[in-house]
PDB file of C-alpha atoms in Angstrom:
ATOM      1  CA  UNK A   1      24.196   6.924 -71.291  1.00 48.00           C
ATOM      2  CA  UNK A   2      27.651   7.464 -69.917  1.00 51.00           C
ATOM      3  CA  UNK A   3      28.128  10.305 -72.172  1.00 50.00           C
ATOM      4  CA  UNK A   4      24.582  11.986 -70.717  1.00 52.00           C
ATOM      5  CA  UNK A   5      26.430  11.433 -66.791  1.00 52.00           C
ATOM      6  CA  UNK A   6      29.311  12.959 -68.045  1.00 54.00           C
ATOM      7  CA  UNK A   7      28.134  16.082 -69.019  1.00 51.00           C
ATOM      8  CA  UNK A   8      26.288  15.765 -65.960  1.00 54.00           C
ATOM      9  CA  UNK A   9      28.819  16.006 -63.845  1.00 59.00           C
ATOM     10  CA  UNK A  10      30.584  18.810 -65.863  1.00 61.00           C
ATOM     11  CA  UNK A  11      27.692  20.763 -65.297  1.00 69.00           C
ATOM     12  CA  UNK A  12      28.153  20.127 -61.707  1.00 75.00           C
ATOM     13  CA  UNK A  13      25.230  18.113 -61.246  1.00 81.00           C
ATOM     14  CA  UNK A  14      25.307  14.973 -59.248  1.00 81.00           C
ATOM     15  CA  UNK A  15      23.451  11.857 -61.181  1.00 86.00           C
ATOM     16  CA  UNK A  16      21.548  10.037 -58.673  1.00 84.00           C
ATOM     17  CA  UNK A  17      23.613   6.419 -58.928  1.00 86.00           C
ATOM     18  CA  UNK A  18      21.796   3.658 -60.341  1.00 85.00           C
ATOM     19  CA  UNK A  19      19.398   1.298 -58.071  1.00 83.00           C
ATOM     20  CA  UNK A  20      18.623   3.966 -56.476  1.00 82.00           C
ATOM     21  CA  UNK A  21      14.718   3.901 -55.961  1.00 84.00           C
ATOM     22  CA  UNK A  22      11.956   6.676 -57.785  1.00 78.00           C
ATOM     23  CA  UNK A  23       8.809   5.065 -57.805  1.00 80.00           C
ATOM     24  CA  UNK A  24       6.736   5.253 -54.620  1.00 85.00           C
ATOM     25  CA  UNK A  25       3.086   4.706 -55.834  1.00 87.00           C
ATOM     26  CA  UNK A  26       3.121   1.447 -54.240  1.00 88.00           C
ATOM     27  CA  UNK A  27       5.998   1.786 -51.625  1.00 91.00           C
ATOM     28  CA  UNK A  28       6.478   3.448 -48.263  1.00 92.00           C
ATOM     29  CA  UNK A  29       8.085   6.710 -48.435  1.00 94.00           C
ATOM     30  CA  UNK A  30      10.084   8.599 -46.004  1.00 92.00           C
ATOM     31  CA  UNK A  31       7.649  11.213 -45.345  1.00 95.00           C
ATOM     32  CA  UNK A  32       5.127   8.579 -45.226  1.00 95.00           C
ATOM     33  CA  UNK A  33       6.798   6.904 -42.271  1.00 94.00           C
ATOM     34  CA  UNK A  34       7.708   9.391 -40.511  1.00 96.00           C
ATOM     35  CA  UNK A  35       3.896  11.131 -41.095  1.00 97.00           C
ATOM     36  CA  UNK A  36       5.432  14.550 -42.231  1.00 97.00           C
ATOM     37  CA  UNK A  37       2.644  16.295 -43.298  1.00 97.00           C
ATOM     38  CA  UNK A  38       0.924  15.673 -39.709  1.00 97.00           C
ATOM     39  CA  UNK A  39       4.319  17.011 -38.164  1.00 97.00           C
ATOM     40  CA  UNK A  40       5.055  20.023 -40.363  1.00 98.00           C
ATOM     41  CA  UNK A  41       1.099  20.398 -40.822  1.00 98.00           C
ATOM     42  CA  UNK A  42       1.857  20.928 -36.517  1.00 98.00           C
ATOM     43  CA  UNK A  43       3.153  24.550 -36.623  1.00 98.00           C
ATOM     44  CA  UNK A  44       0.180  27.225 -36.139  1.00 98.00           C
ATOM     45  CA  UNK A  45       1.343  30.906 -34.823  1.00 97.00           C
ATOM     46  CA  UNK A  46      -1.423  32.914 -33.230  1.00 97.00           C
ATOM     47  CA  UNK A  47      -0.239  36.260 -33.571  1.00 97.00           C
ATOM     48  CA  UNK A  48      -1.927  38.727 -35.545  1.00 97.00           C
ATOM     49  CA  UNK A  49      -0.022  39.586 -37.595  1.00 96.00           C
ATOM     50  CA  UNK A  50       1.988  36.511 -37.652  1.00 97.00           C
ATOM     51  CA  UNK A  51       5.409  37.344 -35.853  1.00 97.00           C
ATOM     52  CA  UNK A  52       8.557  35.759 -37.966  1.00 97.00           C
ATOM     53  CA  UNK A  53      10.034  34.348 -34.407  1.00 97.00           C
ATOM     54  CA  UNK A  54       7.180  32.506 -33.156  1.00 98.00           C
ATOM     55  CA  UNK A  55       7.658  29.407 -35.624  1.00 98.00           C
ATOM     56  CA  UNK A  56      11.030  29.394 -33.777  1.00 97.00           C
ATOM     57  CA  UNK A  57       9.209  29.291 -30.446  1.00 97.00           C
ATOM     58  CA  UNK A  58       6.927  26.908 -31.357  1.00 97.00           C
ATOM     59  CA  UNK A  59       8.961  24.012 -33.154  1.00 98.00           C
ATOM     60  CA  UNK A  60      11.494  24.785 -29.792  1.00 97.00           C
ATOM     61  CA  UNK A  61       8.704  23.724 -27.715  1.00 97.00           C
ATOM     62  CA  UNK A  62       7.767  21.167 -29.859  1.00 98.00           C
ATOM     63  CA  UNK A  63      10.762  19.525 -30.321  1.00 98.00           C
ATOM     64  CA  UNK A  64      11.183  19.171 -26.721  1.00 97.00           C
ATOM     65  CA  UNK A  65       7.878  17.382 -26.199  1.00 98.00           C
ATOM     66  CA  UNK A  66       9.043  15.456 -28.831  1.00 98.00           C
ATOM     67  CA  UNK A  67      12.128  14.468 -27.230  1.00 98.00           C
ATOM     68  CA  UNK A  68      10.294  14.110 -23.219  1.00 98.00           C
ATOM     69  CA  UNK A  69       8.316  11.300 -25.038  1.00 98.00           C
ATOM     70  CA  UNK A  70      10.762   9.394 -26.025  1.00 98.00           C
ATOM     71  CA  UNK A  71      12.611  10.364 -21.916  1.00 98.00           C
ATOM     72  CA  UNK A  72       9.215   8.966 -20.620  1.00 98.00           C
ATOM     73  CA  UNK A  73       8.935   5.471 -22.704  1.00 98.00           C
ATOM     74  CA  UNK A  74      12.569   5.023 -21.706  1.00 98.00           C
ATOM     75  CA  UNK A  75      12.295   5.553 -18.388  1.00 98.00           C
ATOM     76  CA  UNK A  76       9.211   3.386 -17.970  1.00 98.00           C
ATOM     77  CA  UNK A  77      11.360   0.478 -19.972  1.00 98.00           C
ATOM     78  CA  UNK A  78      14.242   0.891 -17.407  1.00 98.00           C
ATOM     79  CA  UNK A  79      11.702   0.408 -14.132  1.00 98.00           C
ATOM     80  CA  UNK A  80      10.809  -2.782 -15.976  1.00 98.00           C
ATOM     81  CA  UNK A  81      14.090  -3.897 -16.350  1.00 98.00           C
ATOM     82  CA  UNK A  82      15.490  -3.132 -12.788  1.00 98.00           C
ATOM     83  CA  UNK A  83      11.930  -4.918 -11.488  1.00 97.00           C
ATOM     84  CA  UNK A  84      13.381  -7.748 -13.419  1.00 97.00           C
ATOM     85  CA  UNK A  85      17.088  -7.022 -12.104  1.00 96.00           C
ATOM     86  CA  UNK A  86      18.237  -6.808 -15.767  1.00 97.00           C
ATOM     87  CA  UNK A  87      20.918  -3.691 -15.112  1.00 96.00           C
ATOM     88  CA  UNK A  88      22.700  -4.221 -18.763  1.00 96.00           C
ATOM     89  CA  UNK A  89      19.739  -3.128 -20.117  1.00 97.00           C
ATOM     90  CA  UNK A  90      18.523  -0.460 -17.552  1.00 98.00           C
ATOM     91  CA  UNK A  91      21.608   1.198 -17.907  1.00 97.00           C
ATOM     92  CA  UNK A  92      21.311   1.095 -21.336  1.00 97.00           C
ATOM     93  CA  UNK A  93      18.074   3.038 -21.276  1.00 97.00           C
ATOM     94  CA  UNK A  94      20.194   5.558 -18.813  1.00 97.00           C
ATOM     95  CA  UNK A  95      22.592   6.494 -20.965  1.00 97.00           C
ATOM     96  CA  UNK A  96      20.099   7.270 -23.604  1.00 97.00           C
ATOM     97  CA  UNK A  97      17.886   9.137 -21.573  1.00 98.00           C
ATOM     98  CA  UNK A  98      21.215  11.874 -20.409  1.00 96.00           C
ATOM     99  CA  UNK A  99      22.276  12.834 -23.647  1.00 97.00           C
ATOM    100  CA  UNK A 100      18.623  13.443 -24.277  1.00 98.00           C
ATOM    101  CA  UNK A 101      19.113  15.781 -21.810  1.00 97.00           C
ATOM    102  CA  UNK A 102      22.247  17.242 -22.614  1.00 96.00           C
ATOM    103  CA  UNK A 103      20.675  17.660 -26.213  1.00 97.00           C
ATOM    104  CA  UNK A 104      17.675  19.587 -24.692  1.00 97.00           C
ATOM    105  CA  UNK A 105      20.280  21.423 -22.342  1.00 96.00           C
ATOM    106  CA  UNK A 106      21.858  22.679 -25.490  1.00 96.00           C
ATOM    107  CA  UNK A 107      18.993  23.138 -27.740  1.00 96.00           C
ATOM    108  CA  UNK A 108      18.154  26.449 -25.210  1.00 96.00           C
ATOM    109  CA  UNK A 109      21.142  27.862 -26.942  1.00 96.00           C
ATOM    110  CA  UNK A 110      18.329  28.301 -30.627  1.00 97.00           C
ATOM    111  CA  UNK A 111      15.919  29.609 -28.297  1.00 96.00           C
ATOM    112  CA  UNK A 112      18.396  32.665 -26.360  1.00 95.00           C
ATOM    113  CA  UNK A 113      18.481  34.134 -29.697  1.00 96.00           C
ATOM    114  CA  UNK A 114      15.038  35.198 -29.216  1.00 96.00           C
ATOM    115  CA  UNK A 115      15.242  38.678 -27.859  1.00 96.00           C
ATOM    116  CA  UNK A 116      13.370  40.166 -25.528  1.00 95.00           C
ATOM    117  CA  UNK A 117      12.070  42.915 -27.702  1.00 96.00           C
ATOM    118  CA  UNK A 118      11.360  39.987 -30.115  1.00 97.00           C
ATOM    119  CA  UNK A 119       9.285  38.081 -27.580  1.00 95.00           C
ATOM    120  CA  UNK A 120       7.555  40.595 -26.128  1.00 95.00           C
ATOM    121  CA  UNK A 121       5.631  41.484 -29.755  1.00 96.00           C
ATOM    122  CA  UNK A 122       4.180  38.049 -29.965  1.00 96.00           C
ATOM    123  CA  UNK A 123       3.968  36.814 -25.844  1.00 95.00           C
ATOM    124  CA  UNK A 124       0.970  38.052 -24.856  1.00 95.00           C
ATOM    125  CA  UNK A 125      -1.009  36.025 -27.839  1.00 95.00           C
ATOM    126  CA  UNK A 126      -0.084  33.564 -25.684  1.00 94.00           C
ATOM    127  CA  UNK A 127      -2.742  33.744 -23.502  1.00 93.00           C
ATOM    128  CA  UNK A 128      -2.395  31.257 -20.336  1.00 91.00           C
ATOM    129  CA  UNK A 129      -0.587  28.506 -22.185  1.00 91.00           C
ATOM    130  CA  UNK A 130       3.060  27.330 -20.660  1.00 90.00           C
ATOM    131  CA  UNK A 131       5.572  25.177 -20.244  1.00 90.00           C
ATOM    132  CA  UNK A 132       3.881  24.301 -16.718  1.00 89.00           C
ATOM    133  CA  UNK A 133       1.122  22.672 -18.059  1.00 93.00           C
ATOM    134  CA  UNK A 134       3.267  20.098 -19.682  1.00 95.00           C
ATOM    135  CA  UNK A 135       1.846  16.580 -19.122  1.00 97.00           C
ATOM    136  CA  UNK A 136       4.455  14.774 -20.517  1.00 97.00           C
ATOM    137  CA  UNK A 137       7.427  17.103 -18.739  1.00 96.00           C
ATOM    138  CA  UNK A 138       5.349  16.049 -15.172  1.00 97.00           C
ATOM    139  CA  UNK A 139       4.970  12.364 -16.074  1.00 98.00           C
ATOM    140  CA  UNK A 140       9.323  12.445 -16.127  1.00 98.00           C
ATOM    141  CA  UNK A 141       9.319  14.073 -13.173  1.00 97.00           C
ATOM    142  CA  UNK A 142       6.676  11.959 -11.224  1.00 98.00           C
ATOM    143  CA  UNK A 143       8.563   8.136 -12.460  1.00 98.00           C
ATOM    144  CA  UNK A 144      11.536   9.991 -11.479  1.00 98.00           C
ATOM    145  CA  UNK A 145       9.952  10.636  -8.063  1.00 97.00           C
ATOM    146  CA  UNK A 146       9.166  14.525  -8.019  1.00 96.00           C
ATOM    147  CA  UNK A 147       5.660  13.440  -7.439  1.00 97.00           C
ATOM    148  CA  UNK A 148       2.770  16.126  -6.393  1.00 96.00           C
ATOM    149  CA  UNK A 149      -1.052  15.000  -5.835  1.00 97.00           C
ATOM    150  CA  UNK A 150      -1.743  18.849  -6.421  1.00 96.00           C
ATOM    151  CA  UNK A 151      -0.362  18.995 -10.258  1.00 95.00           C
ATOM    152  CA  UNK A 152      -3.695  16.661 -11.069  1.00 97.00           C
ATOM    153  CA  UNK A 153      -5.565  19.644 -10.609  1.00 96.00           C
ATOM    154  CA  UNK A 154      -4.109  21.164 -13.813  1.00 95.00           C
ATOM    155  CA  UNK A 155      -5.171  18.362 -15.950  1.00 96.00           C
ATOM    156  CA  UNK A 156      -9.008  17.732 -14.548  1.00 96.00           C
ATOM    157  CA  UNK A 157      -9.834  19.345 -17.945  1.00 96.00           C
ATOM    158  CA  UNK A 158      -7.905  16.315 -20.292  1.00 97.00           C
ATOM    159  CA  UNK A 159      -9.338  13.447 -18.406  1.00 97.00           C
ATOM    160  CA  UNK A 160      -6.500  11.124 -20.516  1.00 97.00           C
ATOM    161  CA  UNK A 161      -3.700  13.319 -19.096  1.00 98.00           C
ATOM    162  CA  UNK A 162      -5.405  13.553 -15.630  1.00 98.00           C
ATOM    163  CA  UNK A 163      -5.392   9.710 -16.025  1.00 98.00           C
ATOM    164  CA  UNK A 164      -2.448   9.383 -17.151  1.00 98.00           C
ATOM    165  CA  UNK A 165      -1.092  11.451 -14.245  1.00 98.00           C
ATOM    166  CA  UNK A 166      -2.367   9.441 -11.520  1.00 98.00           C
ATOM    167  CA  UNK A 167      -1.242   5.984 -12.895  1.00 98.00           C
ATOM    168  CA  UNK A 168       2.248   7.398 -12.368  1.00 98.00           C
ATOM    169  CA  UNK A 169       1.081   8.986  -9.227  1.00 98.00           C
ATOM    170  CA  UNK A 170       0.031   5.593  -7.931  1.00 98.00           C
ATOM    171  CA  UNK A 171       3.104   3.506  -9.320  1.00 98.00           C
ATOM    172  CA  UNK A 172       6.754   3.285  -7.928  1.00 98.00           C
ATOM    173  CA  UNK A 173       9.774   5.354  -9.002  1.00 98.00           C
ATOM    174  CA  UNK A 174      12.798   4.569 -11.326  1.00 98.00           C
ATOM    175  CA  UNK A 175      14.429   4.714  -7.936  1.00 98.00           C
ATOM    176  CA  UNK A 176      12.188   2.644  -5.988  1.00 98.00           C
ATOM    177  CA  UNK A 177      12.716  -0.015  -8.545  1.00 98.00           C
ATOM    178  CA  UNK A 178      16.458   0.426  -7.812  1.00 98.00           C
ATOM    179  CA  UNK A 179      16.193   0.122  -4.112  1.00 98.00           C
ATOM    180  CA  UNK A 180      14.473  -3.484  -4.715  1.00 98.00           C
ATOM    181  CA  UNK A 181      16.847  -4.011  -6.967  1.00 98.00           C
ATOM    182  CA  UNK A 182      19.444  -3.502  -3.893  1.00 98.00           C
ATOM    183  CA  UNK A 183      17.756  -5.280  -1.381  1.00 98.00           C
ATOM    184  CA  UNK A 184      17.648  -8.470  -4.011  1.00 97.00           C
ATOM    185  CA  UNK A 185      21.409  -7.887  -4.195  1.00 96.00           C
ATOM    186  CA  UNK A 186      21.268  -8.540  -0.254  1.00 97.00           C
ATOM    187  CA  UNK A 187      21.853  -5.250   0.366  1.00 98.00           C
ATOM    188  CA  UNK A 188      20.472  -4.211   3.577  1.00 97.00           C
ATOM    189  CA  UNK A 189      18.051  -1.675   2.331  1.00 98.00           C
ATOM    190  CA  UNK A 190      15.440  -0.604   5.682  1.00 98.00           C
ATOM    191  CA  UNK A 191      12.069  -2.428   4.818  1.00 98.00           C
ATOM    192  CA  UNK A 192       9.908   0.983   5.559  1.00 98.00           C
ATOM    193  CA  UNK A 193      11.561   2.313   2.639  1.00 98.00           C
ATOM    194  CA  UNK A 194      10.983  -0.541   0.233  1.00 98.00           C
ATOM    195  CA  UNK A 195       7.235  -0.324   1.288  1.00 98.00           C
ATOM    196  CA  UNK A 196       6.668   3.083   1.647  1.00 98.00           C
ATOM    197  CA  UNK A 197       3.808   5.346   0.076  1.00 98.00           C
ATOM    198  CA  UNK A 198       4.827   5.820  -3.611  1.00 98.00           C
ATOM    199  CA  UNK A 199       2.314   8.293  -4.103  1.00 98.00           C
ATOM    200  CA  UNK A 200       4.854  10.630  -2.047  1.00 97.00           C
ATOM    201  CA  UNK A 201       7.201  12.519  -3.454  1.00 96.00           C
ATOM    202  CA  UNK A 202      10.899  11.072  -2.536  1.00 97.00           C
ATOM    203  CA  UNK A 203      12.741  12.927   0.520  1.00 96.00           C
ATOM    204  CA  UNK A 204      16.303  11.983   1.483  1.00 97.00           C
ATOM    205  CA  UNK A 205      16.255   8.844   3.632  1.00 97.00           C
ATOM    206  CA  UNK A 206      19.339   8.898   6.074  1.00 97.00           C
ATOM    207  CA  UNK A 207      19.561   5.596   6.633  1.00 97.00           C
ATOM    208  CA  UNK A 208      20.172   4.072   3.053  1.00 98.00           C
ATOM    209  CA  UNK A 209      23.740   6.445   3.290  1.00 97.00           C
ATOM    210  CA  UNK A 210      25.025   3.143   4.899  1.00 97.00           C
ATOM    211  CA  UNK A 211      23.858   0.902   2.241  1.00 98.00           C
ATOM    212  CA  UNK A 212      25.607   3.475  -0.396  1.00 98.00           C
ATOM    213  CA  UNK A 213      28.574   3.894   1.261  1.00 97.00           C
ATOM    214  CA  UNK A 214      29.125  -0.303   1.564  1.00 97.00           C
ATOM    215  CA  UNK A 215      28.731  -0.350  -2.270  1.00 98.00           C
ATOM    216  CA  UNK A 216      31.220   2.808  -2.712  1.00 97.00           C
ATOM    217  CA  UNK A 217      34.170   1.370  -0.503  1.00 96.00           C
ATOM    218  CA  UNK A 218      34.120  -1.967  -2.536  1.00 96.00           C
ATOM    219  CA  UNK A 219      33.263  -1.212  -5.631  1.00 97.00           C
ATOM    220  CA  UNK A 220      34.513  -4.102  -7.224  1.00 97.00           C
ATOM    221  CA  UNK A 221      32.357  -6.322  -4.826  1.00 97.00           C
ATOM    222  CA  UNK A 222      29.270  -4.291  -5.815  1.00 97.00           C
ATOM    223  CA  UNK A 223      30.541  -3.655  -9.248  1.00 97.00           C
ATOM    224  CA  UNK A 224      26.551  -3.409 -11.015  1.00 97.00           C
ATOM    225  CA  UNK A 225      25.646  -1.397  -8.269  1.00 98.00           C
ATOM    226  CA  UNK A 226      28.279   0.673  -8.243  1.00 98.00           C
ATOM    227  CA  UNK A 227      27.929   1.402 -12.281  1.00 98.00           C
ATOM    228  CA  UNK A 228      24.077   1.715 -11.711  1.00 98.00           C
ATOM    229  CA  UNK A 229      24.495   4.382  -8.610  1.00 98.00           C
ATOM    230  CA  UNK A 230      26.770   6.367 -11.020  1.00 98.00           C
ATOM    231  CA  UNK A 231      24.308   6.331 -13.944  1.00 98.00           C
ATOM    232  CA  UNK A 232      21.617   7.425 -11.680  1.00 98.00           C
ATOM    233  CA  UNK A 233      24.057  10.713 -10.759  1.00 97.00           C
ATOM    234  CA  UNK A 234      24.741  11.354 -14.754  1.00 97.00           C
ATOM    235  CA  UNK A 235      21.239  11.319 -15.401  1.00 97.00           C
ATOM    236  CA  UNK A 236      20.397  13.931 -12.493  1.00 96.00           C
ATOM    237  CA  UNK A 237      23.308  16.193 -13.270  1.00 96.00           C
ATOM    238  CA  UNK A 238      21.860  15.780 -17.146  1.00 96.00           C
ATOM    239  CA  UNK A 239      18.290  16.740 -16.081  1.00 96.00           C
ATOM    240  CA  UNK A 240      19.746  19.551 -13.761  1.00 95.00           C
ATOM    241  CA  UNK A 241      22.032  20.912 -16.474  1.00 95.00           C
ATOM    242  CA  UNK A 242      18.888  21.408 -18.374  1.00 95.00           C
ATOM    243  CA  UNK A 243      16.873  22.875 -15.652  1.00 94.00           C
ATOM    244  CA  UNK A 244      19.615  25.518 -15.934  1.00 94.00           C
ATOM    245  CA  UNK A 245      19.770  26.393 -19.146  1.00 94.00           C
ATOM    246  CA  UNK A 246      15.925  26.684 -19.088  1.00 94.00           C
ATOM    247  CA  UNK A 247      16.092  29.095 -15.928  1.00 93.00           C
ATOM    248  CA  UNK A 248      18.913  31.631 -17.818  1.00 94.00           C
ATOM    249  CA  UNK A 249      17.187  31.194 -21.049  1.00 93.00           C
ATOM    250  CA  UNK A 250      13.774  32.769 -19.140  1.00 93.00           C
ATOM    251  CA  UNK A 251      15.749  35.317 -17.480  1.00 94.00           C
ATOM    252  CA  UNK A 252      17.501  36.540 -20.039  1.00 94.00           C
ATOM    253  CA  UNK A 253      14.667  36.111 -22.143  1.00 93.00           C
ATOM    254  CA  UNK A 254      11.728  38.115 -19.981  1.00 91.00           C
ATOM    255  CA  UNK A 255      13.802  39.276 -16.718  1.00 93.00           C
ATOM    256  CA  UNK A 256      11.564  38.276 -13.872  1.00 88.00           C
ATOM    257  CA  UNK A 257       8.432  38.873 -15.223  1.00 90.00           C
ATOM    258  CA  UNK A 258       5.625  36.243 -14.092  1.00 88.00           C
ATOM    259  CA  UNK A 259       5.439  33.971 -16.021  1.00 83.00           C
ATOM    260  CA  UNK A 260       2.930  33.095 -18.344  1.00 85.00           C
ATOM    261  CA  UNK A 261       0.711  29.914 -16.501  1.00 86.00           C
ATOM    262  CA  UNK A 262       1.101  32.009 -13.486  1.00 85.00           C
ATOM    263  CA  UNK A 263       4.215  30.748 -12.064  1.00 86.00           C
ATOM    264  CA  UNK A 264       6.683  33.717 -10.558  1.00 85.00           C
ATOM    265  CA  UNK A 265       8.762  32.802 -13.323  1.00 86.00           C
ATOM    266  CA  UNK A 266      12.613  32.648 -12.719  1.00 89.00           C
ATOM    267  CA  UNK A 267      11.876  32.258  -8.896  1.00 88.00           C
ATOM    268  CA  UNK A 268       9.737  29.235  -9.637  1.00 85.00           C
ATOM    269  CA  UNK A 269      12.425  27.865 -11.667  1.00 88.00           C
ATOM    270  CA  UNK A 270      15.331  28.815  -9.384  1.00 88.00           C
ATOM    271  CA  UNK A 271      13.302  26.606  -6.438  1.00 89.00           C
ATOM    272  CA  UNK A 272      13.172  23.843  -8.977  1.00 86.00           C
ATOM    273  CA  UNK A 273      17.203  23.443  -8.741  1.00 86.00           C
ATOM    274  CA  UNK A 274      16.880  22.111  -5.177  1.00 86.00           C
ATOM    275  CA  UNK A 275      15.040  19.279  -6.405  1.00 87.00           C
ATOM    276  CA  UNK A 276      16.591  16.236  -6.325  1.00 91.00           C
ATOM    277  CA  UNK A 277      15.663  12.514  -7.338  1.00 96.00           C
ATOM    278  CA  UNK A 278      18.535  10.737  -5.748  1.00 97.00           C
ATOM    279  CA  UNK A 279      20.011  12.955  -2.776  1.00 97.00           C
ATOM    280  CA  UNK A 280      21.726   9.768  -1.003  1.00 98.00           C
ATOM    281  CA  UNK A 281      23.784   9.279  -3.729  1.00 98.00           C
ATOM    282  CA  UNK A 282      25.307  13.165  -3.512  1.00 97.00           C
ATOM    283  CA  UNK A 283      25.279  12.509   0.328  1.00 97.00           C
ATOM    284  CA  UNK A 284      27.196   9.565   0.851  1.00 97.00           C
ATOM    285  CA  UNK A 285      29.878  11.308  -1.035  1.00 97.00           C
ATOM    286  CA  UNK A 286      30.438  13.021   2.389  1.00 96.00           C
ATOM    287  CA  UNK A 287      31.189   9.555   4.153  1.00 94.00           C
ATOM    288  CA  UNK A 288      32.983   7.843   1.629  1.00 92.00           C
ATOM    289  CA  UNK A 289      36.524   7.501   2.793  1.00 83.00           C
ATOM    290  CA  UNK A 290      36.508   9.106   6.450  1.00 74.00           C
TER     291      UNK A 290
END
């Protein structure tokens, strides 16, 4: 036997090392686990005929959706915690959730080698489908309190997603659980705001810059709150990073062309970067200190 891995070797061929497991006729197998022929099964291009950079497009896409679920069931886990004032945890699910991002920021790099002469053979197979219509990328945005009644409308036709939809419509923010959080820390947080209409999408509210600014000048005092506030920024500057790359990836990708769901394309995405889930915490930036 030794003699057999020996010559192995010398023909440069690894031996795999004893224990290590072969027979899976009655065992779970990685593929198995991970249900790899459903996933890889997953890839269909529609061009005719089939354009060599679509499976790139595709599996980007893909992989993002991927990656938004896993942003979404975090997210959700992290409003439970702060409901239960558990930070540790909360942040926890934070700092998960922004290198997501930053991975998605970066994975735009794979798809800018797509050229526009590239794209433009397989784009119009296409059809109406886009990145607008994705029910998982609005879900983020609503718990993370972008919420707009009006997006329903594009999912009256999946009655799961248009349920889906309105559950997070109807439920409070990553932020508004926060704010409680706050005002069970005794911090004076105004009561109109911790009862307000969650269904609303979240607009800066002036009068919690006090409340931020107390926690900023003592930060030792406030020392979980202080930690929290500055996960809360991360993850923004994370998710804006990526709104970024997305925007220069389209424009470099198809100019300013409209874009495929209808949208005006790079102007649709460049209003996106005024978005913000959190503006008190950029604002009280301006206070701190004077």
């Amino acid at each position: 036997m030794k003699g057999d891995q020996d010559v192995s070797i010398a023909d440069g061929e690894r031996p795999i090392e004893e224990g290590v497991r072969t027979d899976f006729r009655s065992r779970m197998t990685y593929s198995g686990y991970l249900d790899l022929d459903k996933l890889l099964d997953a890839q269909h291009p529609v061009s005719e005929p089939v354009h060599p950079d679509e499976l790139l497009f595709i599996i980007q896409h893909q992989t993002t959706e991927l990656w938004f679920k896993l942003v979404l069931h975090e997210l959700q886990a992290m409003r439970s915690y702060l409901q239960h004032e558990d930070v540790s945890r909360a942040r926890k699910g934070i700092a998960r959730v922004k290198h997501i991002f930053r991975t998605l920021a970066e994975q735009w790099s794979v798809l800018a080698t797509l050229t526009p002469s590239e794209y433009s053979e397989f784009r119009g197979f296409l059809g109406s489908a886009s990145g607008f219509q994705s029910y998982q990328y609005r879900c983020v945005e609503f718990i993370l309190g972008n919420k707009n009644a009006g997006m329903l409308r594009v999912f009256e036709s999946d009655p799961a997603h248009h349920a889906g939809l309105q559950e997070l419509l109807d439920a409070p923010t990553v932020y508004d659980a926060f704010l409680h959080f706050l005002s069970a820390r005794d911090h004076d947080v105004p009561a109109q705001i911790l009862h307000r209409d969650v269904r609303k999408a979240w607009v800066e509210q002036p009068e919690l810059i006090p409340v931020f600014q107390r926690i900023y000048e003592d930060p030792d005092a406030h020392w979980a709150e202080y930690a929290m506030c500055e996960d809360l920024v991360d993850l923004e500057d994370a998710f804006q990073l990526w709104r970024f790359r997305h925007l220069r990836t389209v424009q470099r990708t198809i100019g300013y062309k409209q874009g495929t769901g209808g949208s005006s394309g790079v102007g649709f995405l460049k209003r996106a970067l005024d978005l913000t889930f959190f503006p008190e915490l950029y604002s009280v930036r301006t206070e701190i200190g004077k």
